[in-house]
Amino acid sequence: MALSLSNFLLPLALLLSSTARCATVTYDFDVGWTYANPDGQRTRPVMGINGQWPIPPIVATKGDQVIVNVKNSLGNESTSLHFHGLYMNGTSHMDGVIAVTQCGIPPGSSFTYNFTVDQPGTYWYHTHERGQYPDGLRGPLIIHDPEDPHQDLYDEEIVLTLSDWYHDLMHGLLASFMSVANPSGAEPVPQAALFNDTQDLAVRVEPGKTYLFRMVNMGAFAAQYVWFEEHTMRIVEVDGVYTEPMEADMIYLTAAQRCSVLVTAKNDTSANFAFVGSMDQDLFDAVPDGLNPNVTGWLVYDDSKEKPAPKLIDAFEPFDDFELVPYDQEELLDRVDHSITLDLKMDNLADGANYAFFNDITYVHPKVPTLYTVLSTGPNATNPIIYGENTNAFVLAQNQVIEIILNNDDPGKHPFHLHGHAFQVITRSPDDAGFYDPANTPEPPSTPMRRDTILVRPNGHTVLRFRSDNPGVWLFHCHIEWHVASGLVATIVESPLAVQAQLMDSIPSDHWDVCAAAGVPTQGNAAGNVGDLADLRGANVAPGRIPDGFTARGIVALVFSCISALVGLAVIGWYGFKPV
Amino acid sequence: MPNVFALPVFFICFRECLETSIIVSVLLAFLKQTLGPEDKNNNNASVHKRLVRQIWCGVGAGVAVCVIICVGVIASFYTAGRNAFEAAEHIWEGVFGILASLIITLMGAALLRVNKMQDKWRVKISKVLERRDAKLPIQGRLKRWSEKYAMFILPFVTVLREGIEAVLFIAGVGLGLPATSFPLAVLCGLGAGALVGYLIYKGGNRTSLQIFLVVSTGFLYLVAAGLFSKGVWNLEMHAWVQLAGEGAAEAGSGPGSYDIRKSVWHVNCCSPLDNGSGGWGIFNSLFGWQNSATYGSVISYNLYWLAVIVGFLFLGWKERKGGSGAQPSTEESDDTSSGHVEVAGKKTSDEGIMIGTAVREVK
């Protein structure tokens, strides 16, 4: 079962090669279907790379140029690769988001991602086609740092991915999720949880050594509680941001979050210890009978000793990541230039399915990828109207302090992710705190925690800040894949004129080729209109609202019913009073 | 108000009690005519007294048995049947609603011809009594017993039959209603039925009585139309719950609580199921109001009225046609027709025939 582990146990040699700066790391990925049975319950088709699943990690060193040549051999689905957490500074077109920064790579086509990584840490990569990555096309992306401030604290690093796992293909699950038969928007519940795409993972440890566990939650939906029995973790990095080491007995990792922890092995080898990932069942609408929400691994000190079953715990009391302090002590951005308020809610639209909304708008992707709209509209690119009414587009000016106020008017937990940036978390409310009210909010920390994916609590809020120093088109979205499908997405168009200056003539031809192959327009506004950019006729829009109360149809029906009742009564009266 | 007063239950009780009281009143009138108490000299007075007592004993015994049956039905429903019922609640409500509606519809017209009902029973009773005279020579013990207690058996059987009918209808109509809504409605229905029966017996103001009957029949048909439409609605709702599962139940009256593809109107208020929106509950039980109407419920409601309109026009036309024809033979043929059905022991089909083939009634 620990087969895949060797992939993740990266040679220390890589760490030591700090002299070899600015290397080029190339990956040739042939994406295609294969079969796998990671939870031992069912063999299912999965999206593998070069015939392999689990897919290989992408590993590079800070400063490297990374080239990923993707060939889509799926045959039946378009795809793309998004490098989650990488800022893509100057290469917004390499962010991999279909309908935002590129067109989907249709079956048979190839596409090259080429970017420089200038940020160390734990990341991951996954397809950004609608609802696709839970079919298996997601893997860790590790950027090593020759100047890692914590490098003296550990001996070895271990990549530990977490994931939920479905037995059915996303295509069918999405269809039943976004359907009239699921009016409450109940998300499909996964069938299993995985460590490193397997279960009962054995991690060999040597006594006395300290290990850096790079944990990545690559799940579609479920957040997981993670703990090591009788070992304390020291958190040193979240989402690629080094933190002051802080001790934690249990952490909570939402979908898409990462956390690196130091675990020091005991000095004796008398026993092995379990470590556990447990899916947060609060997220599940109904917990099916027989679901095992837990996945277990072991710190194996001695192969000959038994691997003890994990002990029951009384309660989940995870570390609050809001407490973390970034290692670089970056100070609070306290002068906000542009504040954006996003009110989140769920509701049904006229097709009967359940949709997710920011400010009453559910995301529907534009006909023209938003980045191409930026590049083809000249000075009009600063006008948010042209990006379409269903894209929740916000245009940011350059080098300003941006604040996102997120009010969660929904009784669910949501992990929000911003592309292109890590944000400062200014405040995050407990459950049921309602909308953000500055007067009732505690003073923000002077050096707030930064990360790129943040949990927002049920009916609570959070406030995030970042500096708009990275021109590009970036999504802000819930990283529960179901909610991406139901439209919980906003588009941040950051410094569009600077984007034009950067990329106007430097989009590689394969970008245009895949659009041409997929028949997607690349010019004009969200509707693909080139002449009058304010004309959004023909744009993709969401189904209509459900009418409140009576429509013309209802009034006609009611009036007709009343008339027939009255006529009926009249006839009864006529018959009743008729002399016999 | 729907929690304390179930209108359909009221009308059913009223209807059944009225028929019972008409029979009783006919019997009493018959005794009064044949063995008038004014003749105090002969022993007829004591016979009369005994027979009147028999009648009331019959009524009493019938009511008692009905109450027992009723208790049995309720007990078995709330113990054994409750779970089975809840599992397929919408199907039960739908099927019983439609059945009850059809039966009420077929019975209803008879209310408008109460005097005819009186005549019918007068003929029937006199036949029974005549038969007694004819068969007097035969000295079977059973025969003699039934002769002796004819005045007991007749009301007893009538009350029993009407009562069981009422219990079954109420069970059908009231499946989805709270238990608290029954007692008052039952009592009022019985009271009103008895009162009208008494008025008929007294031969009071015929016109105001007729107004009363027409108005209550109108209500009865409104209720039946609502029941019919709601029955269809319930069946559709069942299909929706099957499809949408818990989601539908979870949604209350908001989106997802109904199948948007079949919706004609939906207002996120005024649900008859909401506690505290009493007015809409009355609306629901009276007219079948739904805050969420479907094509099925609207079309079935209108079709129901169409059928009723056509039915009554047909009745009226037949009466007019029959009225100009052979009038004298009315009693004779009426009796044979309904008497025939009587033998088959199917009271409801008797009523059905009254509407369906009212020709024979009136001819």
Short mmCIF file of N, CA and C in Angstrom, two decimals, chain B residues 28-80:
data_model
loop_
_atom_site.label_atom_id
_atom_site.label_comp_id
_atom_site.label_asym_id
_atom_site.label_seq_id
_atom_site.Cartn_x
_atom_site.Cartn_y
_atom_site.Cartn_z
N LEU B 28 -91.52 7.55 12.30
CA LEU B 28 -92.35 8.15 13.34
C LEU B 28 -93.67 8.64 12.75
N ALA B 29 -93.55 9.27 11.61
CA ALA B 29 -94.76 9.79 10.95
C ALA B 29 -95.68 8.64 10.57
N PHE B 30 -95.05 7.56 10.13
CA PHE B 30 -95.84 6.39 9.73
C PHE B 30 -96.62 5.84 10.92
N LEU B 31 -95.92 5.73 12.05
CA LEU B 31 -96.59 5.25 13.26
C LEU B 31 -97.72 6.18 13.66
N LYS B 32 -97.42 7.44 13.56
CA LYS B 32 -98.40 8.46 13.96
C LYS B 32 -99.66 8.31 13.11
N GLN B 33 -99.43 8.08 11.82
CA GLN B 33 -100.57 7.95 10.90
C GLN B 33 -101.39 6.70 11.20
N THR B 34 -100.69 5.56 11.32
CA THR B 34 -101.41 4.30 11.43
C THR B 34 -101.94 4.05 12.83
N LEU B 35 -101.13 4.37 13.82
CA LEU B 35 -101.56 4.12 15.19
C LEU B 35 -101.57 5.45 15.93
N GLY B 36 -102.33 6.40 15.45
CA GLY B 36 -102.30 7.74 16.02
C GLY B 36 -102.53 7.74 17.52
N PRO B 37 -101.72 8.49 18.26
CA PRO B 37 -101.85 8.51 19.72
C PRO B 37 -103.13 9.22 20.19
N GLU B 38 -103.78 9.93 19.26
CA GLU B 38 -105.00 10.65 19.68
C GLU B 38 -106.10 9.69 20.09
N ASP B 39 -105.97 8.47 19.53
CA ASP B 39 -106.96 7.46 19.88
C ASP B 39 -106.55 6.79 21.18
N LYS B 40 -106.94 7.43 22.30
CA LYS B 40 -106.40 6.98 23.58
C LYS B 40 -107.17 5.80 24.17
N ASN B 41 -108.30 5.50 23.59
CA ASN B 41 -109.15 4.47 24.20
C ASN B 41 -108.58 3.06 24.01
N ASN B 42 -108.27 2.76 22.79
CA ASN B 42 -107.84 1.38 22.53
C ASN B 42 -106.38 1.17 22.94
N ASN B 43 -105.95 -0.02 22.81
CA ASN B 43 -104.58 -0.35 23.21
C ASN B 43 -103.53 0.12 22.19
N ASN B 44 -104.02 0.77 21.15
CA ASN B 44 -103.07 1.30 20.17
C ASN B 44 -102.05 2.23 20.82
N ALA B 45 -102.53 2.96 21.83
CA ALA B 45 -101.61 3.90 22.48
C ALA B 45 -100.40 3.20 23.04
N SER B 46 -100.63 2.09 23.73
CA SER B 46 -99.49 1.38 24.31
C SER B 46 -98.62 0.76 23.22
N VAL B 47 -99.31 0.24 22.15
CA VAL B 47 -98.54 -0.32 21.02
C VAL B 47 -97.67 0.78 20.41
N HIS B 48 -98.29 1.92 20.22
CA HIS B 48 -97.57 3.04 19.63
C HIS B 48 -96.36 3.41 20.45
N LYS B 49 -96.60 3.45 21.74
CA LYS B 49 -95.53 3.82 22.65
C LYS B 49 -94.38 2.81 22.55
N ARG B 50 -94.77 1.53 22.51
CA ARG B 50 -93.77 0.47 22.44
C ARG B 50 -92.97 0.58 21.14
N LEU B 51 -93.70 0.81 20.04
CA LEU B 51 -93.01 0.89 18.74
C LEU B 51 -92.10 2.10 18.66
N VAL B 52 -92.57 3.23 19.23
CA VAL B 52 -91.71 4.43 19.24
C VAL B 52 -90.44 4.13 20.02
N ARG B 53 -90.63 3.44 21.16
CA ARG B 53 -89.46 3.10 21.95
C ARG B 53 -88.51 2.20 21.14
N GLN B 54 -89.15 1.27 20.41
CA GLN B 54 -88.34 0.39 19.55
C GLN B 54 -87.48 1.20 18.57
N ILE B 55 -88.15 2.15 17.96
CA ILE B 55 -87.41 2.98 16.98
C ILE B 55 -86.21 3.62 17.64
N TRP B 56 -86.44 4.27 18.77
CA TRP B 56 -85.34 4.99 19.42
C TRP B 56 -84.26 4.04 19.93
N CYS B 57 -84.74 2.82 20.37
CA CYS B 57 -83.73 1.83 20.77
C CYS B 57 -82.88 1.44 19.58
N GLY B 58 -83.54 1.27 18.45
CA GLY B 58 -82.81 0.93 17.23
C GLY B 58 -81.78 1.98 16.89
N VAL B 59 -82.23 3.25 16.96
CA VAL B 59 -81.30 4.34 16.68
C VAL B 59 -80.14 4.29 17.67
N GLY B 60 -80.49 4.15 18.94
CA GLY B 60 -79.46 4.14 19.98
C GLY B 60 -78.46 3.02 19.76
N ALA B 61 -78.99 1.81 19.50
CA ALA B 61 -78.11 0.66 19.32
C ALA B 61 -77.22 0.88 18.10
N GLY B 62 -77.80 1.42 17.04
CA GLY B 62 -77.02 1.69 15.83
C GLY B 62 -75.88 2.65 16.13
N VAL B 63 -76.21 3.73 16.84
CA VAL B 63 -75.18 4.70 17.18
C VAL B 63 -74.09 4.04 18.01
N ALA B 64 -74.53 3.21 18.98
CA ALA B 64 -73.55 2.56 19.85
C ALA B 64 -72.58 1.70 19.03
N VAL B 65 -73.14 0.88 18.14
CA VAL B 65 -72.28 0.01 17.34
C VAL B 65 -71.33 0.85 16.48
N CYS B 66 -71.90 1.93 15.91
CA CYS B 66 -71.06 2.82 15.10
C CYS B 66 -69.90 3.36 15.90
N VAL B 67 -70.19 3.79 17.11
CA VAL B 67 -69.14 4.36 17.94
C VAL B 67 -68.05 3.32 18.17
N ILE B 68 -68.49 2.06 18.41
CA ILE B 68 -67.51 1.00 18.65
C ILE B 68 -66.63 0.81 17.41
N ILE B 69 -67.29 0.75 16.25
CA ILE B 69 -66.53 0.58 15.01
C ILE B 69 -65.55 1.73 14.82
N CYS B 70 -66.08 2.90 15.07
CA CYS B 70 -65.28 4.11 14.91
C CYS B 70 -64.05 4.05 15.80
N VAL B 71 -64.25 3.68 17.06
CA VAL B 71 -63.12 3.58 17.99
C VAL B 71 -62.12 2.56 17.47
N GLY B 72 -62.68 1.44 16.95
CA GLY B 72 -61.80 0.39 16.42
C GLY B 72 -60.94 0.92 15.27
N VAL B 73 -61.59 1.61 14.37
CA VAL B 73 -60.85 2.14 13.21
C VAL B 73 -59.77 3.09 13.67
N ILE B 74 -60.17 4.02 14.56
CA ILE B 74 -59.19 5.00 15.04
C ILE B 74 -58.04 4.31 15.75
N ALA B 75 -58.39 3.34 16.62
CA ALA B 75 -57.34 2.66 17.40
C ALA B 75 -56.37 1.94 16.48
N SER B 76 -56.93 1.22 15.51
CA SER B 76 -56.03 0.46 14.63
C SER B 76 -55.21 1.40 13.78
N PHE B 77 -55.81 2.54 13.41
CA PHE B 77 -55.07 3.50 12.60
C PHE B 77 -53.89 4.08 13.38
N TYR B 78 -54.18 4.47 14.63
CA TYR B 78 -53.11 5.14 15.37
C TYR B 78 -52.11 4.19 15.97
N THR B 79 -52.41 2.91 15.98
CA THR B 79 -51.40 1.97 16.47
C THR B 79 -50.69 1.30 15.31
N ALA B 80 -51.38 0.41 14.65
CA ALA B 80 -50.72 -0.38 13.62
C ALA B 80 -50.49 0.41 12.34
#
